[in-house]
Amino acid sequence: MLPWRNMLIGGALLGAFAVVGTGMVTLTHELTEHRIEENEREALLASFHAVIDPAIHDNELDTDRIEVRDAQLGKGLVDVYRARLEDAPMAVLMTPSAPDGYSGAIKLLVAINYDGSLSGVRVLRHRETPGLGDKVEAQRSDWILGFAGLSLENPGPEGWAVKKDGGSFDQFTGATITPRAVVGAVQRSLLYYRNHRDTLFATPAIVDIDEDDHEPWHGEEHE
């Protein structure tokens, strides 16, 4: 067999292996990516259902989403998810930040019923001191669970502070800054909701969260 024919055959085999290999890698990536996205969605819904009763909504929470921007809610865009039952508004789940944590911003999940009462609050992300500030986590203590059922009227304006500041909320031994920051952020979220409730529910959901060609509603600017 002539050398050039050997080279052609070898090249063809290498090309075939490359095509098959690329196809397998692409297929594996697509299957893995889908599984990762589904896992992320399940984790997101689990966090939602930790603060609201799944029975109060029949819509897809993760897709009924808008973005808002307001200094009361922290820096940057804030995700707001809407819970509806037979198209009736039931609750919102907001992701504000408390910028004044001891070690930086504290990302929260604040669920507010349509009537303005809190359904629940959780900490999504923080860098607070282990053993002290991390008691805002539901896994560390039940402190964060105490927000459920409260509202702007309960405990009232003066009550929305830690006891050291004359309010109704316990602080942690050796760590007052962290609970103070969370209490303040939750109160500001309630105030924002009270002032924007109708618009929050009426704004069309973002259709494709992966595209940047939409214009999110930014609410009122208070920078």
Short mmCIF file of C-alpha atoms in Angstrom, two decimals:
data_model
loop_
_atom_site.label_atom_id
_atom_site.label_comp_id
_atom_site.label_asym_id
_atom_site.label_seq_id
_atom_site.Cartn_x
_atom_site.Cartn_y
_atom_site.Cartn_z
CA MET A 1 0.00 0.00 0.00
CA LEU A 2 1.31 3.38 -0.96
CA PRO A 3 2.38 5.69 1.88
CA TRP A 4 -0.04 8.41 0.85
CA ARG A 5 -2.92 5.95 1.03
CA ASN A 6 -1.85 5.01 4.57
CA MET A 7 -1.82 8.69 5.46
CA LEU A 8 -5.30 9.21 4.01
CA ILE A 9 -6.72 6.21 5.87
CA GLY A 10 -5.06 7.28 9.11
CA GLY A 11 -6.35 10.81 8.72
CA ALA A 12 -9.85 9.55 8.01
CA LEU A 13 -9.81 7.35 11.11
CA LEU A 14 -8.55 10.21 13.28
CA GLY A 15 -11.26 12.45 11.86
CA ALA A 16 -13.92 9.86 12.57
CA PHE A 17 -12.71 9.42 16.14
CA ALA A 18 -12.70 13.21 16.59
CA VAL A 19 -16.27 13.51 15.34
CA VAL A 20 -17.49 10.66 17.55
CA GLY A 21 -15.59 12.02 20.54
CA THR A 22 -16.92 15.53 20.05
CA GLY A 23 -20.45 14.20 19.74
CA MET A 24 -20.13 12.21 22.95
CA VAL A 25 -18.72 15.20 24.83
CA THR A 26 -21.52 17.45 23.52
CA LEU A 27 -24.20 14.92 24.44
CA THR A 28 -22.74 14.42 27.92
CA HIS A 29 -22.55 18.19 28.44
CA GLU A 30 -26.17 18.69 27.38
CA LEU A 31 -27.42 15.90 29.65
CA THR A 32 -25.30 17.11 32.59
CA GLU A 33 -26.28 20.74 32.07
CA HIS A 34 -29.96 19.81 32.10
CA ARG A 35 -29.51 17.82 35.29
CA ILE A 36 -27.61 20.68 36.95
CA GLU A 37 -30.30 23.17 35.96
CA GLU A 38 -33.01 20.88 37.31
CA ASN A 39 -31.12 20.39 40.58
CA GLU A 40 -30.72 24.16 40.93
CA ARG A 41 -34.43 24.64 40.27
CA GLU A 42 -35.37 22.03 42.87
CA ALA A 43 -33.07 23.69 45.43
CA LEU A 44 -34.59 27.10 44.65
CA LEU A 45 -38.14 25.81 45.07
CA ALA A 46 -37.16 24.05 48.30
CA SER A 47 -35.90 27.35 49.70
CA PHE A 48 -39.16 29.01 48.66
CA HIS A 49 -41.29 26.33 50.28
CA ALA A 50 -39.32 26.71 53.50
CA VAL A 51 -40.92 30.15 53.89
CA ILE A 52 -44.30 29.75 52.19
CA ASP A 53 -46.84 26.94 52.17
CA PRO A 54 -46.84 25.19 48.77
CA ALA A 55 -50.63 25.02 49.02
CA ILE A 56 -51.00 28.79 48.60
CA HIS A 57 -49.83 28.83 44.99
CA ASP A 58 -50.45 26.93 41.77
CA ASN A 59 -48.09 28.91 39.52
CA GLU A 60 -44.43 28.24 38.74
CA LEU A 61 -42.63 30.40 41.31
CA ASP A 62 -39.26 30.31 39.60
CA THR A 63 -40.63 31.71 36.33
CA ASP A 64 -43.04 34.27 37.78
CA ARG A 65 -40.13 36.59 38.46
CA ILE A 66 -39.29 40.27 38.07
CA GLU A 67 -36.30 42.39 39.00
CA VAL A 68 -36.45 45.61 41.00
CA ARG A 69 -33.91 48.14 42.12
CA ASP A 70 -34.23 50.28 45.23
CA ALA A 71 -31.77 51.37 47.92
CA GLN A 72 -34.15 50.03 50.58
CA LEU A 73 -33.45 46.52 49.30
CA GLY A 74 -29.68 46.82 48.97
CA LYS A 75 -27.37 47.36 46.03
CA GLY A 76 -28.11 46.17 42.52
CA LEU A 77 -31.08 44.31 41.11
CA VAL A 78 -33.23 42.28 43.49
CA ASP A 79 -35.23 39.25 42.38
CA VAL A 80 -38.92 39.19 43.29
CA TYR A 81 -40.94 36.00 42.82
CA ARG A 82 -44.74 36.03 42.93
CA ALA A 83 -47.00 33.33 44.38
CA ARG A 84 -50.49 33.14 42.88
CA LEU A 85 -53.47 30.84 43.37
CA GLU A 86 -55.90 30.73 40.46
CA ASP A 87 -54.26 33.98 39.30
CA ALA A 88 -55.01 35.72 42.60
CA PRO A 89 -51.92 37.28 44.24
CA MET A 90 -50.93 35.46 47.43
CA ALA A 91 -47.36 36.37 48.35
CA VAL A 92 -44.01 37.67 47.13
CA LEU A 93 -40.56 36.30 47.81
CA MET A 94 -37.88 38.97 47.72
CA THR A 95 -34.09 38.63 47.87
CA PRO A 96 -32.89 41.87 49.51
CA SER A 97 -29.51 42.41 51.14
CA ALA A 98 -28.58 43.87 54.49
CA PRO A 99 -25.49 45.93 53.60
CA ASP A 100 -24.49 46.54 57.21
CA GLY A 101 -23.60 43.05 58.40
CA TYR A 102 -20.50 42.66 60.56
CA SER A 103 -18.49 41.04 57.74
CA GLY A 104 -20.32 42.40 54.74
CA ALA A 105 -23.70 42.19 53.05
CA ILE A 106 -26.18 39.53 54.18
CA LYS A 107 -28.40 38.12 51.41
CA LEU A 108 -31.93 37.33 52.57
CA LEU A 109 -35.05 35.60 51.34
CA VAL A 110 -38.08 37.51 52.63
CA ALA A 111 -41.55 36.06 51.99
CA ILE A 112 -44.44 38.50 52.44
CA ASN A 113 -48.10 37.54 52.31
CA TYR A 114 -50.47 39.65 50.25
CA ASP A 115 -51.82 41.30 53.42
CA GLY A 116 -48.34 42.55 54.33
CA SER A 117 -47.53 40.00 57.02
CA LEU A 118 -44.35 37.97 56.92
CA SER A 119 -44.62 34.36 55.88
CA GLY A 120 -40.97 33.70 56.68
CA VAL A 121 -37.38 34.88 56.42
CA ARG A 122 -34.18 32.98 55.68
CA VAL A 123 -30.53 33.91 55.17
CA LEU A 124 -29.27 32.87 51.74
CA ARG A 125 -25.68 34.05 52.00
CA HIS A 126 -23.46 35.72 54.58
CA ARG A 127 -19.88 35.97 55.84
CA GLU A 128 -20.63 36.52 59.52
CA THR A 129 -18.43 35.14 62.30
CA PRO A 130 -18.90 31.39 62.94
CA GLY A 131 -20.39 30.74 66.35
CA LEU A 132 -21.64 34.33 66.69
CA GLY A 133 -23.21 36.04 63.70
CA ASP A 134 -23.98 32.79 61.90
CA LYS A 135 -26.83 32.22 64.37
CA VAL A 136 -29.01 34.00 61.81
CA GLU A 137 -29.01 30.70 59.91
CA ALA A 138 -32.02 28.48 60.55
CA GLN A 139 -29.63 25.53 60.92
CA ARG A 140 -27.80 27.30 63.76
CA SER A 141 -30.66 28.66 65.83
CA ASP A 142 -34.40 29.35 65.65
CA TRP A 143 -33.91 33.13 65.83
CA ILE A 144 -34.72 33.69 62.15
CA LEU A 145 -37.98 31.75 62.53
CA GLY A 146 -39.36 34.46 64.81
CA PHE A 147 -40.17 36.76 61.88
CA ALA A 148 -43.05 34.60 60.65
CA GLY A 149 -46.39 36.29 61.27
CA LEU A 150 -44.95 39.73 62.00
CA SER A 151 -45.77 42.89 60.04
CA LEU A 152 -45.04 46.61 60.08
CA GLU A 153 -47.80 47.02 62.68
CA ASN A 154 -46.66 44.04 64.72
CA PRO A 155 -44.44 44.89 66.58
CA GLY A 156 -44.84 48.47 65.33
CA PRO A 157 -42.20 51.05 64.28
CA GLU A 158 -40.36 51.16 67.61
CA GLY A 159 -40.34 47.38 67.91
CA TRP A 160 -38.41 46.88 64.67
CA ALA A 161 -35.02 46.91 66.37
CA VAL A 162 -32.98 44.66 68.63
CA LYS A 163 -33.63 44.92 72.35
CA LYS A 164 -30.32 46.72 72.88
CA ASP A 165 -31.75 49.52 70.72
CA GLY A 166 -35.12 49.49 72.47
CA GLY A 167 -36.82 47.08 70.08
CA SER A 168 -38.47 43.67 70.30
CA PHE A 169 -35.82 41.40 68.77
CA ASP A 170 -33.21 39.45 70.70
CA GLN A 171 -29.57 40.04 69.88
CA PHE A 172 -26.88 37.38 70.14
CA THR A 173 -24.40 37.27 72.97
CA GLY A 174 -21.30 38.99 71.64
CA ALA A 175 -22.93 39.75 68.29
CA THR A 176 -25.41 42.61 68.00
CA ILE A 177 -24.47 43.95 64.58
CA THR A 178 -25.65 40.91 62.62
CA PRO A 179 -29.21 40.64 64.02
CA ARG A 180 -29.54 44.44 63.88
CA ALA A 181 -28.70 44.34 60.17
CA VAL A 182 -31.18 41.55 59.44
CA VAL A 183 -34.00 43.19 61.39
CA GLY A 184 -33.43 46.45 59.54
CA ALA A 185 -33.39 44.77 56.15
CA VAL A 186 -36.60 42.88 56.83
CA GLN A 187 -38.36 46.04 57.98
CA ARG A 188 -37.21 47.90 54.85
CA SER A 189 -38.50 45.03 52.72
CA LEU A 190 -41.91 45.34 54.35
CA LEU A 191 -41.93 49.08 53.76
CA TYR A 192 -40.99 48.59 50.12
CA TYR A 193 -43.72 46.00 49.68
CA ARG A 194 -46.35 48.24 51.28
CA ASN A 195 -45.48 51.06 48.88
CA HIS A 196 -45.24 48.92 45.72
CA ARG A 197 -47.54 45.94 46.25
CA ASP A 198 -49.86 46.50 43.29
CA THR A 199 -47.02 47.19 40.88
CA LEU A 200 -45.06 44.16 42.07
CA PHE A 201 -47.93 41.85 41.15
CA ALA A 202 -48.93 43.68 37.95
CA THR A 203 -45.49 43.86 36.30
CA PRO A 204 -45.06 41.23 33.55
CA ALA A 205 -42.66 38.43 34.43
CA ILE A 206 -39.27 38.23 32.77
CA VAL A 207 -39.75 35.72 29.98
CA ASP A 208 -36.18 34.52 29.53
CA ILE A 209 -33.84 35.05 32.48
CA ASP A 210 -30.82 34.20 30.31
CA GLU A 211 -31.36 37.09 27.92
CA ASP A 212 -30.21 40.63 28.51
CA ASP A 213 -32.53 42.21 25.97
CA HIS A 214 -35.33 42.91 28.45
CA GLU A 215 -35.86 46.07 30.41
CA PRO A 216 -36.51 45.11 34.06
CA TRP A 217 -38.76 47.31 36.13
CA HIS A 218 -36.56 49.22 38.53
CA GLY A 219 -39.17 50.71 40.83
CA GLU A 220 -38.43 54.11 42.26
CA GLU A 221 -34.80 55.10 42.46
CA HIS A 222 -33.61 56.25 45.88
CA GLU A 223 -29.82 56.05 45.46
#
